[in-house]
Amino acid sequence: SETVTPAQYLKHPLQNRWALWYFKNDKTKGWTENLRLIAKFDTVEDFWALYNHIQQPSKLLFGCDYCLFKDGIKPMWEDDKNKKGGRWLMTLNKQQRHNDLDRYWLETLLCLIGEAFDEHSDEVCGAVVNVRPKGDKIAIWTGNCQNREAIVSIGQLYKERLGLSLKALIGYQSHDDTSSKSGSTTKNLFSV
Amino acid sequence: GKKRYDREFLLGFQFIAAST
């Protein structure tokens, strides 16, 4: 008779429980009404079951977002865990929607659920992908924009994981600056 | 300890999950 070992039937638990949110830009509704929780998961297997079941970012309509956040943190600046934080922001050009967007987003998800940022993983709140006509964006949100050491380390590791060239700079911006900006650009607190 | 998984480990489960 065949023996089934525990490794064959137990799911692999993640360090954190994560919530995947979907934002659909319906102008007849308010911002929070357009934000929907899709599902929560806390094992490797349940992550893939969800990921394999939903559309890739490149297939979403313009104005839509996916957000993956630790359970208990809402994907908005106003959440207590986000309000002092900021984001590593990657802006993609239009061509990259076909070449890089889905690959970068999956890599971002794997960084988060696998706790890729070593001792700084606790700083991570979540990640967001915005699908926009002018160019898509992917960002990793962290909880404290003053925590330079953690932020820079996360940024460097993230860039490595995405396979970005050394010349390609990504910037970190505080949510405070992003929400109060008057023009279309926000100053970078850090860049790697 | 922390449950950390590298990308290859995670990727290895992508299609196992669907079949269970």
PDB file of C-alpha atoms in Angstrom, chain A residues 12-13 15 45 48 51-52 107 110 114-115 118 122 161, chain B residues 1-5 7 9-11 13-15 17-18:
ATOM      1  CA  HIS A  12       2.170  25.175   2.996  1.00  0.00           C
ATOM      2  CA  PRO A  13       1.343  28.010   5.382  1.00  0.00           C
ATOM      3  CA  GLN A  15       3.897  33.858   7.228  1.00  0.00           C
ATOM      4  CA  GLU A  45      -1.692  26.377  -2.523  1.00  0.00           C
ATOM      5  CA  TRP A  48      -2.156  29.723  -6.669  1.00  0.00           C
ATOM      6  CA  TYR A  51      -4.030  33.510  -8.967  1.00  0.00           C
ATOM      7  CA  ASN A  52      -4.767  30.850 -11.603  1.00  0.00           C
ATOM      8  CA  GLU A 107       7.139  38.607  -9.168  1.00  0.00           C
ATOM      9  CA  LEU A 110       5.864  36.194  -4.890  1.00  0.00           C
ATOM     10  CA  GLY A 114       7.353  34.544   0.273  1.00  0.00           C
ATOM     11  CA  GLU A 115       8.587  37.300   2.652  1.00  0.00           C
ATOM     12  CA  ASP A 118      14.255  39.293   5.057  1.00  0.00           C
ATOM     13  CA  ASP A 122       7.413  43.367   8.375  1.00  0.00           C
ATOM     14  CA  ARG A 161      13.972  40.330  -8.235  1.00  0.00           C
TER      15      ARG A 161
ATOM     16  CA  GLY B   1      10.832  31.068  12.651  1.00  0.00           C
ATOM     17  CA  LYS B   2       9.592  33.032   9.711  1.00  0.00           C
ATOM     18  CA  LYS B   3       8.007  31.170   6.859  1.00  0.00           C
ATOM     19  CA  ARG B   4      10.040  32.403   3.922  1.00  0.00           C
ATOM     20  CA  TYR B   5       9.726  30.866   0.481  1.00  0.00           C
ATOM     21  CA  ARG B   7      10.419  32.123  -5.971  1.00  0.00           C
ATOM     22  CA  PHE B   9       9.710  26.957  -4.400  1.00  0.00           C
ATOM     23  CA  LEU B  10       6.521  29.002  -4.818  1.00  0.00           C
ATOM     24  CA  LEU B  11       6.447  28.567  -8.600  1.00  0.00           C
ATOM     25  CA  PHE B  13       3.235  24.780  -6.656  1.00  0.00           C
ATOM     26  CA  GLN B  14       1.431  26.742  -9.368  1.00  0.00           C
ATOM     27  CA  PHE B  15      -0.074  23.750 -11.140  1.00  0.00           C
ATOM     28  CA  ALA B  17      -2.691  23.439  -6.542  1.00  0.00           C
ATOM     29  CA  ALA B  18      -5.083  23.127  -9.476  1.00  0.00           C
TER      30      ALA B  18
END
